[in-house]
Tab-separated table of C-alpha atoms and ligand atoms in Angstrom:
chain	number	residue	atom	x	y	z
A	1	MET	CA	42.299	-4.271	3.416
A	2	ARG	CA	40.622	-6.851	5.709
A	3	ILE	CA	43.455	-9.802	6.878
A	4	GLY	CA	42.521	-13.056	8.738
A	5	VAL	CA	45.040	-14.934	10.228
A	6	LEU	CA	45.017	-18.386	11.918
A	7	THR	CA	47.290	-20.717	13.813
A	8	GLY	CA	46.786	-24.332	13.047
A	9	GLY	CA	47.949	-27.927	14.062
A	10	GLY	CA	50.029	-28.463	17.418
A	11	ASP	CA	50.774	-24.995	19.196
A	12	VAL	CA	54.615	-24.161	19.312
A	13	PRO	CA	56.409	-21.145	21.060
A	14	GLY	CA	56.650	-18.400	18.755
A	15	LEU	CA	53.067	-18.518	17.125
A	16	ASN	CA	51.941	-15.057	19.404
A	17	ALA	CA	55.469	-13.480	17.906
A	18	ALA	CA	54.518	-14.314	14.626
A	19	ILE	CA	50.904	-12.976	15.284
A	20	ARG	CA	52.019	-9.764	16.626
A	21	ALA	CA	54.250	-9.234	13.772
A	22	VAL	CA	51.382	-9.808	11.054
A	23	ALA	CA	48.973	-7.369	12.884
A	24	ARG	CA	51.629	-4.951	13.503
A	25	ARG	CA	53.050	-4.655	9.990
A	26	ALA	CA	49.399	-4.826	8.808
A	27	PHE	CA	48.443	-2.000	11.090
A	28	GLN	CA	51.311	-0.202	9.667
A	29	TYR	CA	49.593	-0.427	5.985
A	30	GLY	CA	46.404	0.737	7.403
A	31	TYR	CA	44.957	-2.786	7.308
A	32	GLU	CA	42.378	-4.309	9.420
A	33	VAL	CA	43.354	-7.514	11.158
A	34	PHE	CA	40.723	-10.457	12.509
A	35	GLY	CA	41.974	-13.410	14.292
A	36	ILE	CA	40.261	-16.753	13.468
A	37	LYS	CA	40.028	-18.756	16.609
A	38	ASN	CA	41.264	-22.552	16.651
A	39	GLY	CA	42.815	-22.980	13.396
A	40	TRP	CA	40.669	-24.351	10.328
A	41	ALA	CA	37.796	-24.986	12.907
A	42	GLY	CA	37.317	-21.306	13.109
A	43	LEU	CA	36.939	-20.822	9.653
A	44	VAL	CA	34.496	-23.663	9.131
A	45	GLU	CA	32.225	-21.962	11.818
A	46	GLY	CA	32.887	-18.253	10.919
A	47	GLY	CA	34.113	-16.664	14.251
A	48	LEU	CA	36.353	-13.834	13.716
A	49	GLU	CA	37.683	-11.470	16.392
A	50	PRO	CA	39.105	-8.082	15.780
A	51	LEU	CA	42.841	-7.678	16.525
A	52	THR	CA	43.999	-4.681	17.960
A	53	LEU	CA	47.232	-2.919	19.125
A	54	ARG	CA	46.085	-3.859	22.585
A	55	SER	CA	45.282	-7.351	22.097
A	56	VAL	CA	48.644	-8.036	20.508
A	57	SER	CA	50.660	-6.403	22.978
A	58	GLY	CA	52.497	-8.348	25.665
A	59	ILE	CA	52.591	-11.698	23.744
A	60	LEU	CA	55.857	-11.621	22.248
A	61	HIS	CA	57.556	-14.050	24.656
A	62	VAL	CA	54.518	-16.014	25.647
A	63	GLY	CA	53.948	-19.464	24.386
A	64	GLY	CA	51.184	-21.133	22.897
A	65	THR	CA	48.711	-18.999	20.617
A	66	ILE	CA	46.110	-16.391	21.814
A	67	LEU	CA	44.065	-17.599	18.732
A	68	GLY	CA	43.857	-21.191	19.970
A	69	THR	CA	44.484	-23.886	17.630
A	70	SER	CA	43.305	-27.315	16.487
A	71	ARG	CA	44.023	-30.233	14.107
A	72	THR	CA	40.622	-29.910	12.257
A	73	ASN	CA	41.014	-30.789	8.794
A	74	PRO	CA	38.330	-29.226	6.591
A	75	CYS	CA	39.385	-31.297	3.631
A	76	LYS	CA	37.880	-34.328	4.792
A	77	SER	CA	34.389	-32.823	4.305
A	78	PRO	CA	33.145	-30.955	0.983
A	79	ALA	CA	30.684	-29.103	3.334
A	80	ASP	CA	33.347	-27.830	5.645
A	81	LEU	CA	35.304	-26.801	3.069
A	82	ALA	CA	32.752	-25.088	1.340
A	83	SER	CA	32.113	-23.319	4.587
A	84	CYS	CA	35.530	-22.262	4.824
A	85	ILE	CA	35.146	-20.398	1.572
A	86	SER	CA	31.665	-18.779	2.080
A	87	HIS	CA	32.986	-17.463	5.637
A	88	VAL	CA	35.873	-15.733	3.829
A	89	GLN	CA	33.759	-14.173	1.198
A	90	GLU	CA	31.066	-13.421	3.898
A	91	THR	CA	33.190	-11.839	6.025
A	92	GLY	CA	34.948	-9.759	3.691
A	93	LEU	CA	38.379	-11.148	4.290
A	94	ASP	CA	40.658	-10.308	1.176
A	95	ALA	CA	43.296	-12.306	2.390
A	96	LEU	CA	44.482	-15.078	5.166
A	97	VAL	CA	47.666	-15.260	6.920
A	98	VAL	CA	47.908	-19.283	7.666
A	99	ILE	CA	50.481	-20.252	10.204
A	100	GLY	CA	51.031	-23.916	10.350
A	101	GLY	CA	53.051	-27.266	9.429
A	102	ASP	CA	52.499	-29.346	6.438
A	103	ASP	CA	48.790	-30.342	7.468
A	104	THR	CA	47.650	-26.717	7.669
A	105	LEU	CA	49.481	-25.629	4.798
A	106	GLY	CA	48.316	-28.381	2.797
A	107	VAL	CA	44.539	-27.236	3.384
A	108	ALA	CA	45.898	-23.463	2.556
A	109	GLN	CA	46.886	-24.666	-0.688
A	110	VAL	CA	43.465	-26.481	-1.677
A	111	LEU	CA	41.686	-23.089	-0.593
A	112	CYS	CA	44.058	-21.304	-2.677
A	113	GLU	CA	43.130	-23.540	-5.804
A	114	ALA	CA	39.499	-22.499	-4.786
A	115	GLY	CA	40.486	-18.729	-5.005
A	116	VAL	CA	41.067	-17.651	-1.622
A	117	LYS	CA	44.250	-15.559	-1.260
A	118	ILE	CA	46.579	-16.842	1.226
A	119	VAL	CA	50.073	-16.409	2.359
A	120	GLY	CA	51.321	-19.238	4.644
A	121	ILE	CA	54.082	-19.272	7.413
A	122	PRO	CA	55.895	-22.683	8.383
A	123	LYS	CA	55.618	-23.359	12.117
A	124	THR	CA	56.102	-26.876	13.524
A	125	MET	CA	58.610	-28.309	16.063
A	126	ASP	CA	59.275	-31.067	13.762
A	127	ASN	CA	60.833	-28.813	11.257
A	128	ASP	CA	59.940	-30.960	8.572
A	129	VAL	CA	58.352	-28.297	6.237
A	130	PRO	CA	59.945	-28.220	3.039
A	131	GLY	CA	61.661	-25.251	1.508
A	132	THR	CA	62.506	-23.408	4.509
A	133	ASP	CA	65.750	-24.056	6.623
A	134	TYR	CA	63.867	-23.705	9.942
A	135	CYS	CA	60.391	-23.543	10.729
A	136	ILE	CA	58.789	-21.584	13.991
A	137	GLY	CA	59.156	-23.702	17.238
A	138	PHE	CA	61.958	-25.893	16.274
A	139	ASN	CA	64.918	-23.959	17.907
A	140	THR	CA	62.986	-23.934	21.287
A	141	ALA	CA	61.866	-27.548	21.220
A	142	VAL	CA	65.663	-28.511	20.714
A	143	THR	CA	66.939	-26.142	23.150
A	144	VAL	CA	64.281	-28.221	25.384
A	145	VAL	CA	66.045	-31.264	24.582
A	146	ALA	CA	69.393	-30.191	24.958
A	147	GLU	CA	68.715	-28.936	28.297
A	148	ALA	CA	67.072	-32.421	29.097
A	149	CYS	CA	70.036	-34.183	28.285
A	150	ASP	CA	72.533	-31.727	30.418
A	151	ARG	CA	70.257	-32.672	33.181
A	152	LEU	CA	69.882	-36.336	32.325
A	153	HIS	CA	73.910	-36.515	32.173
A	154	THR	CA	74.223	-36.051	35.931
A	155	THR	CA	71.642	-38.623	37.093
A	156	ALA	CA	72.755	-41.067	34.477
A	157	SER	CA	76.352	-40.808	35.712
A	158	ALA	CA	75.498	-40.856	39.280
A	159	HIS	CA	73.504	-44.144	39.046
A	160	HIS	CA	75.421	-45.581	36.437
A	161	ARG	CA	72.463	-46.102	34.133
A	162	VAL	CA	71.310	-45.795	30.404
A	163	MET	CA	68.912	-42.850	29.848
A	164	VAL	CA	66.656	-43.296	26.956
A	165	VAL	CA	65.450	-39.763	25.880
A	166	GLU	CA	62.253	-40.248	23.706
A	167	VAL	CA	61.675	-36.927	21.970
A	168	MET	CA	58.707	-35.771	19.251
A	169	GLY	CA	59.399	-35.324	15.557
A	170	ARG	CA	56.955	-37.548	13.850
A	171	HIS	CA	58.473	-38.874	11.022
A	172	ALA	CA	61.703	-36.775	10.738
A	173	GLY	CA	64.460	-37.106	12.978
A	174	TRP	CA	65.371	-33.043	13.154
A	175	VAL	CA	64.408	-32.699	16.811
A	176	ALA	CA	66.471	-36.247	17.785
A	177	THR	CA	69.114	-35.117	15.616
A	178	VAL	CA	69.849	-31.499	16.375
A	179	GLY	CA	68.799	-31.807	20.048
A	180	GLY	CA	70.918	-34.700	20.540
A	181	LEU	CA	73.980	-32.929	18.864
A	182	ALA	CA	73.510	-30.261	21.229
A	183	GLY	CA	73.030	-32.385	24.336
A	184	GLY	CA	76.037	-34.708	23.885
A	185	ALA	CA	73.795	-37.567	23.072
A	186	ASP	CA	75.713	-40.888	23.294
A	187	PHE	CA	73.602	-42.149	20.463
A	188	ILE	CA	70.622	-40.918	18.339
A	189	LEU	CA	67.832	-43.053	16.647
A	190	VAL	CA	65.901	-41.322	13.921
A	191	PRO	CA	63.040	-42.519	11.436
A	192	GLU	CA	65.269	-41.938	8.530
A	193	ARG	CA	68.149	-44.319	9.530
A	194	PRO	CA	66.887	-47.688	11.003
A	195	CYS	CA	69.405	-49.307	13.379
A	196	ASP	CA	69.844	-52.826	15.086
A	197	LEU	CA	69.260	-53.051	18.552
A	198	ASP	CA	72.762	-54.839	18.850
A	199	LEU	CA	74.807	-51.962	17.325
A	200	ILE	CA	73.241	-49.697	20.169
A	201	CYS	CA	74.138	-52.335	23.161
A	202	LYS	CA	77.694	-53.080	21.495
A	203	HIS	CA	78.418	-49.325	21.609
A	204	ILE	CA	76.876	-48.791	25.313
A	205	ARG	CA	79.458	-51.962	26.409
A	206	ARG	CA	82.351	-50.524	24.476
A	207	ARG	CA	81.842	-47.360	26.233
A	208	TRP	CA	82.022	-48.950	29.498
A	209	GLU	CA	84.802	-51.254	28.641
A	210	GLU	CA	87.196	-49.092	26.393
A	211	GLN	CA	86.223	-45.360	27.714
A	212	GLY	CA	85.384	-46.260	31.337
A	213	LYS	CA	81.846	-44.598	30.803
A	214	SER	CA	79.426	-46.317	32.936
A	215	PHE	CA	76.488	-44.333	31.550
A	216	SER	CA	74.684	-43.344	28.435
A	217	ILE	CA	72.373	-41.179	27.071
A	218	ILE	CA	70.535	-42.300	23.926
A	219	VAL	CA	68.182	-39.690	22.397
A	220	ALA	CA	65.332	-41.784	20.423
A	221	SER	CA	62.852	-40.012	17.923
A	222	GLU	CA	59.052	-41.278	18.893
A	223	GLY	CA	59.133	-42.592	14.927
A	224	ALA	CA	62.598	-44.101	15.130
A	225	GLU	CA	62.709	-47.627	13.461
A	226	ILE	CA	64.823	-50.320	15.705
A	227	TYR	CA	64.558	-53.540	14.154
A	228	GLU	CA	64.136	-55.847	17.147
A	229	VAL	CA	62.218	-52.964	18.918
A	230	LYS	CA	58.678	-52.838	18.025
A	231	GLY	CA	56.579	-49.851	17.930
A	232	GLU	CA	52.994	-50.277	18.565
A	233	GLU	CA	51.822	-48.561	15.488
A	234	GLU	CA	49.648	-51.583	14.526
A	235	LEU	CA	47.181	-49.905	17.555
A	236	GLY	CA	46.467	-47.601	14.359
A	237	GLU	CA	44.943	-44.753	16.941
A	238	THR	CA	45.014	-41.331	14.925
A	239	ASP	CA	44.762	-37.670	15.584
A	240	GLU	CA	41.993	-35.629	14.369
A	241	PHE	CA	43.843	-34.728	11.108
A	242	GLY	CA	44.331	-38.237	10.491
A	243	HIS	CA	47.894	-38.667	11.358
A	244	VAL	CA	49.052	-41.935	13.475
A	245	ARG	CA	49.956	-41.106	17.034
A	246	LEU	CA	53.333	-42.117	17.304
A	247	ASP	CA	53.437	-41.264	21.028
A	248	ARG	CA	51.603	-44.564	21.245
A	249	ARG	CA	54.548	-46.731	20.018
A	250	ASP	CA	56.407	-45.920	23.484
A	251	ILE	CA	59.443	-46.403	21.395
A	252	GLY	CA	61.671	-44.838	24.356
A	253	LYS	CA	60.215	-47.332	27.073
A	254	ASN	CA	60.554	-50.530	24.793
A	255	LEU	CA	64.234	-49.477	23.693
A	256	ALA	CA	65.047	-49.070	27.859
A	257	ARG	CA	63.631	-52.131	28.700
A	258	ALA	CA	65.520	-54.181	25.559
A	259	ILE	CA	68.907	-52.446	26.345
A	260	GLU	CA	68.511	-53.635	30.021
A	261	GLU	CA	67.450	-56.867	29.039
A	262	ARG	CA	70.350	-57.535	26.474
A	263	THR	CA	73.073	-55.734	28.210
A	264	GLY	CA	72.080	-55.799	31.972
A	265	PHE	CA	72.822	-52.283	32.495
A	266	GLU	CA	70.014	-50.387	34.277
A	267	SER	CA	67.921	-48.298	31.904
A	268	ARG	CA	65.265	-45.784	32.378
A	269	ALA	CA	63.135	-43.943	29.590
A	270	VAL	CA	62.035	-40.280	29.912
A	271	VAL	CA	59.669	-39.010	27.525
A	272	LEU	CA	59.981	-35.205	27.008
A	273	GLY	CA	56.450	-34.893	25.218
A	274	HIS	CA	54.802	-31.456	25.282
A	275	ILE	CA	57.413	-29.903	27.500
A	276	GLN	CA	59.391	-29.442	23.923
A	277	ARG	CA	56.308	-27.273	22.861
A	278	GLY	CA	55.561	-25.337	25.935
A	279	GLY	CA	56.816	-22.206	27.622
A	280	SER	CA	58.564	-19.157	26.247
A	281	PRO	CA	60.381	-19.083	22.854
A	282	THR	CA	64.014	-18.747	22.326
A	283	VAL	CA	65.626	-15.536	20.914
A	284	PHE	CA	65.768	-17.338	17.539
A	285	ASP	CA	62.216	-18.336	17.427
A	286	ARG	CA	61.088	-14.982	18.286
A	287	VAL	CA	63.066	-13.043	15.652
A	288	LEU	CA	62.345	-15.929	12.838
A	289	ALA	CA	58.665	-15.497	13.751
A	290	THR	CA	58.540	-11.583	13.700
A	291	ARG	CA	60.792	-11.778	10.349
A	292	PHE	CA	58.218	-14.242	8.622
A	293	GLY	CA	54.975	-12.096	10.044
A	294	VAL	CA	56.323	-8.933	8.512
A	295	LYS	CA	57.388	-10.786	5.121
A	296	ALA	CA	53.923	-12.283	4.981
A	297	VAL	CA	51.982	-8.914	5.278
A	298	ASP	CA	54.555	-7.488	2.738
A	299	LEU	CA	54.007	-10.053	0.134
A	300	ILE	CA	50.071	-9.209	0.632
A	301	GLN	CA	50.766	-5.619	0.024
A	302	GLU	CA	52.715	-6.582	-2.879
A	303	GLY	CA	50.160	-8.900	-4.366
A	304	GLN	CA	51.675	-12.060	-3.797
A	305	PHE	CA	49.315	-14.961	-2.897
A	306	GLY	CA	49.710	-18.868	-3.022
A	307	CYS	CA	52.892	-18.467	-1.512
A	308	MET	CA	54.931	-19.547	1.968
A	309	VAL	CA	57.499	-17.529	3.428
A	310	ALA	CA	60.764	-19.317	4.265
A	311	LEU	CA	64.193	-19.001	5.754
A	312	ARG	CA	67.076	-19.607	2.947
A	313	GLY	CA	70.377	-19.232	4.774
A	314	ASN	CA	69.822	-15.684	6.288
A	315	GLU	CA	67.248	-14.693	3.610
A	316	ILE	CA	63.442	-14.911	4.217
A	317	VAL	CA	61.974	-15.658	0.706
A	318	ALA	CA	58.809	-16.861	-0.804
A	319	LEU	CA	57.917	-19.713	-2.343
A	320	PRO	CA	55.160	-21.364	-4.055
A	321	LEU	CA	52.810	-23.340	-1.824
A	322	THR	CA	52.512	-26.310	-4.314
A	323	GLU	CA	56.461	-26.431	-3.677
A	324	VAL	CA	56.357	-27.362	-0.387
A	325	THR	CA	53.119	-29.158	0.745
A	326	GLY	CA	52.442	-32.743	0.626
A	327	ARG	CA	55.775	-33.817	1.672
A	328	ALA	CA	58.173	-33.849	4.648
A	329	LYS	CA	61.466	-32.796	4.899
A	330	GLU	CA	63.691	-35.569	6.034
A	331	VAL	CA	66.369	-34.799	8.331
A	332	ASP	CA	69.802	-33.660	7.034
A	333	LEU	CA	71.873	-36.756	7.291
A	334	LYS	CA	75.312	-34.720	7.379
A	335	LEU	CA	74.065	-33.444	10.904
A	336	TYR	CA	73.377	-36.973	11.757
A	337	ASP	CA	76.736	-38.362	10.956
A	338	LEU	CA	78.667	-35.089	12.504
A	339	ALA	CA	76.877	-36.140	15.933
A	340	GLN	CA	78.149	-39.648	15.689
A	341	ILE	CA	81.808	-38.484	15.746
A	342	PHE	CA	81.034	-37.874	19.468
A	343	TYR	CA	79.392	-41.187	20.166
B	401	F6P	O1	53.763	-32.139	14.984
B	401	F6P	C1	54.125	-31.727	16.262
B	401	F6P	C2	53.925	-32.789	17.405
B	401	F6P	O2	54.442	-32.194	18.503
B	401	F6P	C3	54.684	-34.196	16.805
B	401	F6P	O3	55.978	-34.133	17.148
B	401	F6P	C4	54.220	-34.986	17.534
B	401	F6P	O4	53.913	-36.398	17.131
B	401	F6P	C5	52.517	-34.469	17.577
B	401	F6P	O5	52.274	-33.194	17.292
B	401	F6P	C6	52.016	-34.749	19.007
B	401	F6P	O6	50.544	-34.352	18.913
B	401	F6P	P1	49.526	-33.990	20.063
B	401	F6P	O7	49.684	-32.699	20.328
B	401	F6P	O8	48.314	-34.008	19.208
B	401	F6P	O9	49.567	-34.855	20.872
């Protein structure tokens, strides 16, 4: 059996742990494993490199991905899609393990329909892949957000400022909600719950007048909807896959300016950006990635394809790719409401 493995979309800490787990489990079954470079771009071009015990050793704790990644979308071009299929055939790959978020897994689903045998592994710091409680990379990202909030509390309180912390997450509020909850945020803004600027400002004033708190930490998702604070989506700049670049909205900066104008409180914006995706994975992400990688190869061994591994409670299960692609999982609003108790 010859297995190909690729990582697509934005990188996250934990990808290498998953690659290592796929390779090590596959070697146990006597399979050969090949790394496909730079996501779907590598399959379009047909470049494979054999993975060995040596090449996957020492990478469990290392961020990024030894295979490289890209946001290449072969579904944009029939010729690219055909190249992917013919390269799978020409290189004699019996199955692929595809590690990615909704975009990458969506392409996997299209290739499955064309007869390629695939098992998917969900990764994205956005945690918006349906069907799984957690994706690889989310836990590390929210750990970074919580630590940033801890650090910003001390400087915000020293200067009596409002700090707006802009976090990633695309159109889902998972990173803002869980990171903000863990970091003791005084207000959290997510795409799923549009909000009035007035409400935010009243809350900041109330904290000062009723609780004597002269500072506030506001965690805002890059895709947050705040009625009077316009993001710059109209610019319409997209990434390689075709998604609008939400960082271009500058929601953190625009919100900090609006709060300062309306309340008179000095305000600053901090954009955490790619720091949320950098560095070493947390213990949770290392273990999750390891469990996902082993399960993916076990499914191949059992002859189960066209599915994605998923965490349900504490169990790793398999779900059809058709059930998990083409839509995003919104934040759990019960968690969002829980965070509000502490505003
Ligand atoms: O999907 C992961 C993510 O980090 C989003 O949260 C963010 O909007 C986007 O990728 C950033 O993409 P890039 O790495 O292309 O700037």
